[in-house]
PDB file of C-alpha atoms in Angstrom:
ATOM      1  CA  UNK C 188      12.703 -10.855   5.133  1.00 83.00           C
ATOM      2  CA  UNK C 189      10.757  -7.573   6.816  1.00 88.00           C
ATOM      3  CA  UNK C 190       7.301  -9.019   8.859  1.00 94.00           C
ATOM      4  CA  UNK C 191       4.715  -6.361  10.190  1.00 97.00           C
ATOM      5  CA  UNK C 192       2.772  -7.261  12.759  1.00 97.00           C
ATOM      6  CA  UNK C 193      -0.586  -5.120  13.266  1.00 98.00           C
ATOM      7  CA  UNK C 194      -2.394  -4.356  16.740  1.00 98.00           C
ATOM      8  CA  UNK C 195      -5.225  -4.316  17.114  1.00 98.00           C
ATOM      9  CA  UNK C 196      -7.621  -5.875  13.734  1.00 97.00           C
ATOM     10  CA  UNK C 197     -10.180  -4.172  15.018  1.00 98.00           C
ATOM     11  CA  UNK C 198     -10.841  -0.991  17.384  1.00 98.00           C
ATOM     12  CA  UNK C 199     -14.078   0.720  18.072  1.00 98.00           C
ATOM     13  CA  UNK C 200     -14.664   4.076  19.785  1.00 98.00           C
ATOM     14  CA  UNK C 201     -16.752   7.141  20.463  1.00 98.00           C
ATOM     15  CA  UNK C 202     -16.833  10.008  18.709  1.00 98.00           C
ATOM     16  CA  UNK C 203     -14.015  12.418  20.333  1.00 98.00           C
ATOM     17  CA  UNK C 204     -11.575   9.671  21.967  1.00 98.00           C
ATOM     18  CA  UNK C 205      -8.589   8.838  21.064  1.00 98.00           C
ATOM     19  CA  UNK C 206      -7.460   5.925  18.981  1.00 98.00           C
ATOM     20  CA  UNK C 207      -4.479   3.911  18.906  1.00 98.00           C
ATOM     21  CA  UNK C 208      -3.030   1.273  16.566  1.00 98.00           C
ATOM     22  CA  UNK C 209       0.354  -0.353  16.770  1.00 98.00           C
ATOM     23  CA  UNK C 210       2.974  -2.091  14.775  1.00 98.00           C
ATOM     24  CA  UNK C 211       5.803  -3.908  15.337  1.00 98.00           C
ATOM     25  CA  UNK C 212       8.683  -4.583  12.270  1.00 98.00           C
ATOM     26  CA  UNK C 213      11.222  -7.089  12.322  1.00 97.00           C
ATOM     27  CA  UNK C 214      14.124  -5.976   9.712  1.00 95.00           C
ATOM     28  CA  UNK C 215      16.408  -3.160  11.811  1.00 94.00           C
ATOM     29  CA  UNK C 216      17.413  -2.136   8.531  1.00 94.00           C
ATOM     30  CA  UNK C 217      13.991  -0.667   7.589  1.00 95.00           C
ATOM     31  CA  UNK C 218      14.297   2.959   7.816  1.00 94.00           C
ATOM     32  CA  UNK C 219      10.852   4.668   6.918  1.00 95.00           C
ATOM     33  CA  UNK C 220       7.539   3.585   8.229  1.00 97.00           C
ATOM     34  CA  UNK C 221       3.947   5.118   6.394  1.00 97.00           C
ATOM     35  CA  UNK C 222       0.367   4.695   7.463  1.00 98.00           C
ATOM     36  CA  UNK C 223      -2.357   4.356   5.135  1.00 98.00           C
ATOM     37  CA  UNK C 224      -5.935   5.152   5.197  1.00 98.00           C
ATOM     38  CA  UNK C 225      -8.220   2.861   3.185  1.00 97.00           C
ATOM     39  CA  UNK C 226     -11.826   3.471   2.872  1.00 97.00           C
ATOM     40  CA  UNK C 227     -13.842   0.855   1.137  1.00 94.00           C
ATOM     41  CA  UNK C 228     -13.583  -0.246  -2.162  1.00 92.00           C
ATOM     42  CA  UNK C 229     -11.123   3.180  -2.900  1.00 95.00           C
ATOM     43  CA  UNK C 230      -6.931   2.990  -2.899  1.00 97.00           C
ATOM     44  CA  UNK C 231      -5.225   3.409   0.392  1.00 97.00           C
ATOM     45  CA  UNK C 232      -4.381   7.003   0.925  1.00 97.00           C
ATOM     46  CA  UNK C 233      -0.938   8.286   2.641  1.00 97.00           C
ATOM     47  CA  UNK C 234      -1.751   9.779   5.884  1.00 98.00           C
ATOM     48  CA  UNK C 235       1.435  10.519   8.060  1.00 97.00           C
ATOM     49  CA  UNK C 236       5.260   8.475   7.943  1.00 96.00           C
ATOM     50  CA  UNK C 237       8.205   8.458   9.842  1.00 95.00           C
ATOM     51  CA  UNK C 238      11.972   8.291   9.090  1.00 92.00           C
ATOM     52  CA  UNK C 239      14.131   6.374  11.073  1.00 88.00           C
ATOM     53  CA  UNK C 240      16.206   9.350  12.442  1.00 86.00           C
ATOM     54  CA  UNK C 241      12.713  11.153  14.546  1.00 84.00           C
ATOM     55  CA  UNK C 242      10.946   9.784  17.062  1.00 92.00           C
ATOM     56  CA  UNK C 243       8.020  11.334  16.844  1.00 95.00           C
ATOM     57  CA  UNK C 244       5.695  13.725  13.923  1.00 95.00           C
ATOM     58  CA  UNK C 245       2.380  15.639  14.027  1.00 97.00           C
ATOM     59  CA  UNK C 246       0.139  16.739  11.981  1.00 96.00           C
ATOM     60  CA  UNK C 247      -2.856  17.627  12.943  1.00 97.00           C
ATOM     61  CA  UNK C 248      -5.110  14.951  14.771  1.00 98.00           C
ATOM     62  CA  UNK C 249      -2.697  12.494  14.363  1.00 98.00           C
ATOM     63  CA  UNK C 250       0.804  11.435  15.396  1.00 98.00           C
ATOM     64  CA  UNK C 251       2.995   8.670  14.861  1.00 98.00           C
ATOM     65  CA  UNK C 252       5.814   7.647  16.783  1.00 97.00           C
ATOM     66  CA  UNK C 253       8.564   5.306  16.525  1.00 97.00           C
ATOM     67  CA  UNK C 254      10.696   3.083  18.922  1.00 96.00           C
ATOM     68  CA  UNK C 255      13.508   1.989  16.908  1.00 94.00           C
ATOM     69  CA  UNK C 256      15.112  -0.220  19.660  1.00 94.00           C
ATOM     70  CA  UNK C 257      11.818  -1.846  20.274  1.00 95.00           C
ATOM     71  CA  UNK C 258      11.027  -1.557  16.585  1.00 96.00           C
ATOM     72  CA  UNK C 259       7.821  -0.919  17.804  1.00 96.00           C
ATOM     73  CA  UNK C 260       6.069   2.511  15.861  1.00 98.00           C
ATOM     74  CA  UNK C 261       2.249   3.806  16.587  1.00 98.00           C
ATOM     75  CA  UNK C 262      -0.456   6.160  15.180  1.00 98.00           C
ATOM     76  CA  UNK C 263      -2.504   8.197  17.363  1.00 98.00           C
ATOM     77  CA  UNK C 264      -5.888   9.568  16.145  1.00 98.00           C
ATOM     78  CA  UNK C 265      -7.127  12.257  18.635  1.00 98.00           C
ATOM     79  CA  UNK C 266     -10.929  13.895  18.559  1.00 98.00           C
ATOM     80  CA  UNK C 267     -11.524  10.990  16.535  1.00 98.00           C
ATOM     81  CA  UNK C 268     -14.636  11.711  14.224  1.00 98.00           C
ATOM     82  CA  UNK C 269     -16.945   9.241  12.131  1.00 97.00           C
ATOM     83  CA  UNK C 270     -15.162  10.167   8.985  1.00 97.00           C
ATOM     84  CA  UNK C 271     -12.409   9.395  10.725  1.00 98.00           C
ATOM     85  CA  UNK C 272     -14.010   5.592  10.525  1.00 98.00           C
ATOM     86  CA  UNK C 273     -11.544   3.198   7.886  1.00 98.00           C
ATOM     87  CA  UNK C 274      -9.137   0.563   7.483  1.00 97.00           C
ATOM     88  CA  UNK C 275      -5.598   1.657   8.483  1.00 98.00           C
ATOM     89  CA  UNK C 276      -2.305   0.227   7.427  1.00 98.00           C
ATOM     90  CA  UNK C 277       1.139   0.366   8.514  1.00 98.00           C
ATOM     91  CA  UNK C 278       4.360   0.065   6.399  1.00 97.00           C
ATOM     92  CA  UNK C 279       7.952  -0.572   6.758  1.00 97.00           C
ATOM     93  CA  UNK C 280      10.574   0.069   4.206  1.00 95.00           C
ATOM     94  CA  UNK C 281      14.418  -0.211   4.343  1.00 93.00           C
ATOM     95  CA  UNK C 282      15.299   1.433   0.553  1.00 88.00           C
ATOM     96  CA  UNK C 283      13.393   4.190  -1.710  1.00 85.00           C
ATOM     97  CA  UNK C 284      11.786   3.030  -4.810  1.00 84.00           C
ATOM     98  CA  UNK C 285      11.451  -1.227  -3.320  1.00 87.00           C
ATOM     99  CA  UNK C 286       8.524  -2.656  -1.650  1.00 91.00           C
ATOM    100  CA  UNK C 287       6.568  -1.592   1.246  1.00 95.00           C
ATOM    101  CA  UNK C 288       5.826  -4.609   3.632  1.00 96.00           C
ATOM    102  CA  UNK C 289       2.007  -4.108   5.134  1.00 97.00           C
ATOM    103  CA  UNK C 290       0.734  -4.962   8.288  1.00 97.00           C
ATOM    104  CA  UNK C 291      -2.980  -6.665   7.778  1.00 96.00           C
ATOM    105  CA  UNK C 292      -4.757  -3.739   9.368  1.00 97.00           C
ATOM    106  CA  UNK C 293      -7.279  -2.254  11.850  1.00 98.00           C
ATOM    107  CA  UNK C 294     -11.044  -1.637  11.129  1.00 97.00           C
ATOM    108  CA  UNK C 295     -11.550   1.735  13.126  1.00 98.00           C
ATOM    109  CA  UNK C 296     -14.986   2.503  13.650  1.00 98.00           C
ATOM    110  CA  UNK C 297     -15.840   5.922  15.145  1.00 98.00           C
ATOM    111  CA  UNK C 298     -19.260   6.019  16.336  1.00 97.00           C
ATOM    112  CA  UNK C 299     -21.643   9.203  17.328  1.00 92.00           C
TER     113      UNK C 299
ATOM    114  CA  UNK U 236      -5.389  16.685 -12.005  1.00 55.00           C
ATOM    115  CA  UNK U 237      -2.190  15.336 -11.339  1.00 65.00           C
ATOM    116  CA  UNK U 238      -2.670  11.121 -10.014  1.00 94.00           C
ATOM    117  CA  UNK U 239      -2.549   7.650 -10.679  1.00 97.00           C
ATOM    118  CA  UNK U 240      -5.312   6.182 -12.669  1.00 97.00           C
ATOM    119  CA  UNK U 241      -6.236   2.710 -12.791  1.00 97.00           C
ATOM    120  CA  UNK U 242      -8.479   1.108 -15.764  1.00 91.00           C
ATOM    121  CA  UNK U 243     -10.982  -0.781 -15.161  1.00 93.00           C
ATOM    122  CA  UNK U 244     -12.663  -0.557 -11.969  1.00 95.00           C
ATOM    123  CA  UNK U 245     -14.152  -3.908 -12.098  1.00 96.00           C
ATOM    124  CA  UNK U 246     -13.122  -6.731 -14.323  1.00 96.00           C
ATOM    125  CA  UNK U 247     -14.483 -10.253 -14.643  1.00 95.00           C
ATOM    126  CA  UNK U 248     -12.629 -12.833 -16.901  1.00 93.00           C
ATOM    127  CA  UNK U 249     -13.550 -16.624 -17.316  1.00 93.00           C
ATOM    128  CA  UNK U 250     -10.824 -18.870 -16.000  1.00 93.00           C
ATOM    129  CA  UNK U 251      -7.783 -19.513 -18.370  1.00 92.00           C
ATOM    130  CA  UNK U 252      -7.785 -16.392 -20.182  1.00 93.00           C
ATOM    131  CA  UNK U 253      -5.269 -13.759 -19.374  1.00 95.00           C
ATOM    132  CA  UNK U 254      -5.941 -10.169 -18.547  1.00 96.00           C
ATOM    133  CA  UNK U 255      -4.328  -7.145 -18.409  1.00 96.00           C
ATOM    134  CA  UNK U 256      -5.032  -4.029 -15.885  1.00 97.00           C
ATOM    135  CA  UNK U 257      -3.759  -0.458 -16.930  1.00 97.00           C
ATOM    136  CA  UNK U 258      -2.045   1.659 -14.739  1.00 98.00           C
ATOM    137  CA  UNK U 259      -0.878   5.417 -15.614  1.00 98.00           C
ATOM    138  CA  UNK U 260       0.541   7.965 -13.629  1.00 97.00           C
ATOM    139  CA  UNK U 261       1.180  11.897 -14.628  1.00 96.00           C
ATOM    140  CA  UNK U 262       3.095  12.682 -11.512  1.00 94.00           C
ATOM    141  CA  UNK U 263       6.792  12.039 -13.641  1.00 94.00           C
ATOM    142  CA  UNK U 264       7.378   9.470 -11.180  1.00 94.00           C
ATOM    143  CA  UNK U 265      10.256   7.195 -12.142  1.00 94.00           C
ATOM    144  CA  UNK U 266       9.114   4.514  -9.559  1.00 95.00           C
ATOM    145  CA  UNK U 267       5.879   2.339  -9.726  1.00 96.00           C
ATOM    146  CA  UNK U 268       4.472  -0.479  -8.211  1.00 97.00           C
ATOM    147  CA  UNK U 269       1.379  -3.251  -8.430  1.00 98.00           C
ATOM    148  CA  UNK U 270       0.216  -4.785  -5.429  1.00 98.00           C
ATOM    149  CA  UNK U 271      -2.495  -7.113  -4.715  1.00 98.00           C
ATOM    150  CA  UNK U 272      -4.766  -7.196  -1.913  1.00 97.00           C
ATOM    151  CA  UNK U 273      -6.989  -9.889  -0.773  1.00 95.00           C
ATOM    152  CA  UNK U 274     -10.006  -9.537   1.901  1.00 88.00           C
ATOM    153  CA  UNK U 275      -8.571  -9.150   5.575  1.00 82.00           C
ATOM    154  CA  UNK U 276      -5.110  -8.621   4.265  1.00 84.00           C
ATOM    155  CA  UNK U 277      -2.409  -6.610   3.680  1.00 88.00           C
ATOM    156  CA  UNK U 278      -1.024  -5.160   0.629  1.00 96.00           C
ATOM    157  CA  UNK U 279       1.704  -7.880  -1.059  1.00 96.00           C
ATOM    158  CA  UNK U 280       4.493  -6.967  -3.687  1.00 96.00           C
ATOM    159  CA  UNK U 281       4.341  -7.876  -7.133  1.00 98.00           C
ATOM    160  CA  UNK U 282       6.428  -6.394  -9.544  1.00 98.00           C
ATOM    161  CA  UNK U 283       7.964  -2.961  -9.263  1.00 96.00           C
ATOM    162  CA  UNK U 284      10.079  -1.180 -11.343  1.00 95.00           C
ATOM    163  CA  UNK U 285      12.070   1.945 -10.780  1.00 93.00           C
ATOM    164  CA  UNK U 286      13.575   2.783 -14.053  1.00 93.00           C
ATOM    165  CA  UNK U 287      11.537   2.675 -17.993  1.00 95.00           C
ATOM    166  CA  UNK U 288      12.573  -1.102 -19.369  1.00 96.00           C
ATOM    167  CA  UNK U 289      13.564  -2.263 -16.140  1.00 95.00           C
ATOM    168  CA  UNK U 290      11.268  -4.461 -13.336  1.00 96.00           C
ATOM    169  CA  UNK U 291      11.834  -6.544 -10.306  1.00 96.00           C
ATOM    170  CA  UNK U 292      10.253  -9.418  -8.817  1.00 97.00           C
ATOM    171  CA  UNK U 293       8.148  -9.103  -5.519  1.00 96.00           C
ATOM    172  CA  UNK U 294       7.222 -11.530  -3.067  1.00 93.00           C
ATOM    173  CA  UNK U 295       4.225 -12.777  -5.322  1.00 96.00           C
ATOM    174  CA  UNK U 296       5.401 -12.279  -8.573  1.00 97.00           C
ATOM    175  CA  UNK U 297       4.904 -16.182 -10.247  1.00 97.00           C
ATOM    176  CA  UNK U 298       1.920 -16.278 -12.540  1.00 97.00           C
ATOM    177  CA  UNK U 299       2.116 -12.507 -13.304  1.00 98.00           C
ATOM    178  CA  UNK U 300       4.081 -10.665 -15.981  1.00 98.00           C
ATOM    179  CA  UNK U 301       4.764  -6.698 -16.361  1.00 98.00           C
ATOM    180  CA  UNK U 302       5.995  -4.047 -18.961  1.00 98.00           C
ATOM    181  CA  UNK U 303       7.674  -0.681 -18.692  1.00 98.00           C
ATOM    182  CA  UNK U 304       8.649   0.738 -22.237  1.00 98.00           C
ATOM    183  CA  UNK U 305       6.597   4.210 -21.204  1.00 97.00           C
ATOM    184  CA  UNK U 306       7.507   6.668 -17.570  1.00 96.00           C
ATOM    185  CA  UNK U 307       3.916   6.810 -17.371  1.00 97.00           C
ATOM    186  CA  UNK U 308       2.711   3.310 -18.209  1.00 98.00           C
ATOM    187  CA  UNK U 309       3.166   0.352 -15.823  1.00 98.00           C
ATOM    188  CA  UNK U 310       0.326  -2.342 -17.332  1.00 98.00           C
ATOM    189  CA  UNK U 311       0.143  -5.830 -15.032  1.00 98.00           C
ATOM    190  CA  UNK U 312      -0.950  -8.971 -17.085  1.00 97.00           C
ATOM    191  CA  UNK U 313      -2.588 -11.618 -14.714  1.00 97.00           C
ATOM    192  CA  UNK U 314      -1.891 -14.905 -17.151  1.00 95.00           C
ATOM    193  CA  UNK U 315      -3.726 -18.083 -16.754  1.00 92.00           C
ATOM    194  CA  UNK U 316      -0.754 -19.545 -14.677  1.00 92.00           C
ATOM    195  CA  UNK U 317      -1.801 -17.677 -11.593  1.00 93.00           C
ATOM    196  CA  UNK U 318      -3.919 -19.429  -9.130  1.00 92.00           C
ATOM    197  CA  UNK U 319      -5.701 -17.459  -7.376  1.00 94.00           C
ATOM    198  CA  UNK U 320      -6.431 -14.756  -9.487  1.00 96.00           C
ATOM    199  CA  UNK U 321      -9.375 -12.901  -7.983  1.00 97.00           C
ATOM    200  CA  UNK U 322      -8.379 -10.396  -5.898  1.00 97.00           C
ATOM    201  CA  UNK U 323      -8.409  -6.417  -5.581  1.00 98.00           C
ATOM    202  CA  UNK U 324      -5.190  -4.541  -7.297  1.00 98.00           C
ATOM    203  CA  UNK U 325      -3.563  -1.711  -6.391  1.00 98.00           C
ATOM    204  CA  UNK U 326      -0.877   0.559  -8.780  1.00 98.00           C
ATOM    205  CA  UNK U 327       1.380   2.988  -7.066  1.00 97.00           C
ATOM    206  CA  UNK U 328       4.429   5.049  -8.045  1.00 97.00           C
ATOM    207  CA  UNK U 329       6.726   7.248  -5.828  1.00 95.00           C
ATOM    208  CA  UNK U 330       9.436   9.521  -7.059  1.00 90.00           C
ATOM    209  CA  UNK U 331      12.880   7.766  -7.768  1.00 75.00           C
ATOM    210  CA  UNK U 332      16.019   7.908  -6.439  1.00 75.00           C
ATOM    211  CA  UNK U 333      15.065   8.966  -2.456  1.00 75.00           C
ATOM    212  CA  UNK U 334      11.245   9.308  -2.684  1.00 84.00           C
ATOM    213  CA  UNK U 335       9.961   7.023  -0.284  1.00 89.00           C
ATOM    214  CA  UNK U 336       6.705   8.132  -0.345  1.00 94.00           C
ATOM    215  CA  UNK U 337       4.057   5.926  -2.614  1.00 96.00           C
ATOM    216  CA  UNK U 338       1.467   7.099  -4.038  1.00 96.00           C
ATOM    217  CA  UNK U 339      -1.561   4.739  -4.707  1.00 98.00           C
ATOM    218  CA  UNK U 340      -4.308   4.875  -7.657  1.00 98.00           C
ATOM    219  CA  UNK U 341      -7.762   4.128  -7.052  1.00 97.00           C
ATOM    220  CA  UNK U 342      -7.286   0.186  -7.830  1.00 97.00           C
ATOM    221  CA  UNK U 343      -9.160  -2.365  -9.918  1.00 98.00           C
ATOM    222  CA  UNK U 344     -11.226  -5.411  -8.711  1.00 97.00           C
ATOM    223  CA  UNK U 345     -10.637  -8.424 -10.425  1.00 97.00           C
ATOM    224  CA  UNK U 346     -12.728 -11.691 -10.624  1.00 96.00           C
ATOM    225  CA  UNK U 347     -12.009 -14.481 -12.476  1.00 95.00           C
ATOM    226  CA  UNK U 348     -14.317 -17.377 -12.529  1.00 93.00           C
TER     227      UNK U 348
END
């Protein structure tokens, strides 16, 4: 089956640099790839996803891209702020409406 | 206020009992989900279900037992056959065929001791 793998667990940085977190899927069938923002003891909130057929999507402050030879995809958090500060997930999927697979996740901490 | 809404927040049930979380959704989603989390983890599959009176099996799914007889109603029972019960649990739905996108409620915390 689908295994995420999640880069780094942990990532600190100053107010107004850049963050990056990266994940690497196993299944070449999956086909969509979400990131999550979940701040404590609340639900994990969509941020930003990916289909298989772009390389790359803004919005904003942050970005994710995707390498689907290296099955490799990335979120980038620019002008990072403290509320900015959370646990963030990725996801891969390979069919609408089944499970998403999780990486374990990165603590971010944005500090001023 | 369209969303997901999870009931209770925080639950606490004495070993051997079972207990059942509530999950409802108003966003006419045909698709929902229950996941569980545990501390330094990532979200695992339990049951999902993308049609009313249907449900699959996720990776997790032994010691746990679901319904769907309502769109907007997917309740999770955590019976006394599951080991490790205590653990934080999310609901989510996403729209069904093609919507990839899931949606998550605001999730209960259970602890069972």
């Amino acid at each position: 089956g689908e295994n995420v793998e999640q880069h780094p667990s942990t990532l600190s940085v100053q107010e107004g640099d850049s963050a990056v977190i990266k994940c690497t899927y196993s299944d070449s069938a999956s086909n969509y790839f979400p990131w999550y923002k979940q701040e404590l003891g609340k639900g994990p909130q969509l941020i930003i996803d990916i289909r298989s057929n772009v390389g790359e999507k803004k919005d904003q402050r942050i970005a994710v891209t995707l390498n689907k030879t290296a099955k490799h995809f990335s979120l980038h958090i620019t002008e990072t702020q403290p509320e900015d500060s959370a646990v963030y997930f990725c996801a891969a999927s390979r069919q609408a409406g089944t499970a998403l697979i999780f990486g374990k996740g990165t603590t971010l901490s944005v500090s001023s | 206020d369209g969303g997901i809404t999870q009931s209770p927040k925080y639950l606490f049930r004495k070993e051997g009992q079972n207990v059942t979380l509530s999950c409802e959704q108003n966003l006419n989603h045909d698709a929902m989900y229950w996941y569980r989390q545990d501390p330094g983890q990532g979200l695992r599959l339990i049951y999902y279900s993308q049609i009313v009176n249907d449900f699959q099996k996720g990776d997790i799914a032994e010691g746990y037992s679901v319904s769907r007889e309502k769109k907007e109603s997917f309740p999770l029972t955590v019976t006394s056959a599951q080991k490790n019960p205590t653990a934080f649990y999310l609901c989510a739905s996403s729209g069904y065929p093609g919507g990839y996108e899931q949606y998550f409620g605001p999730g209960t915390r259970l602890t069972v001791t």
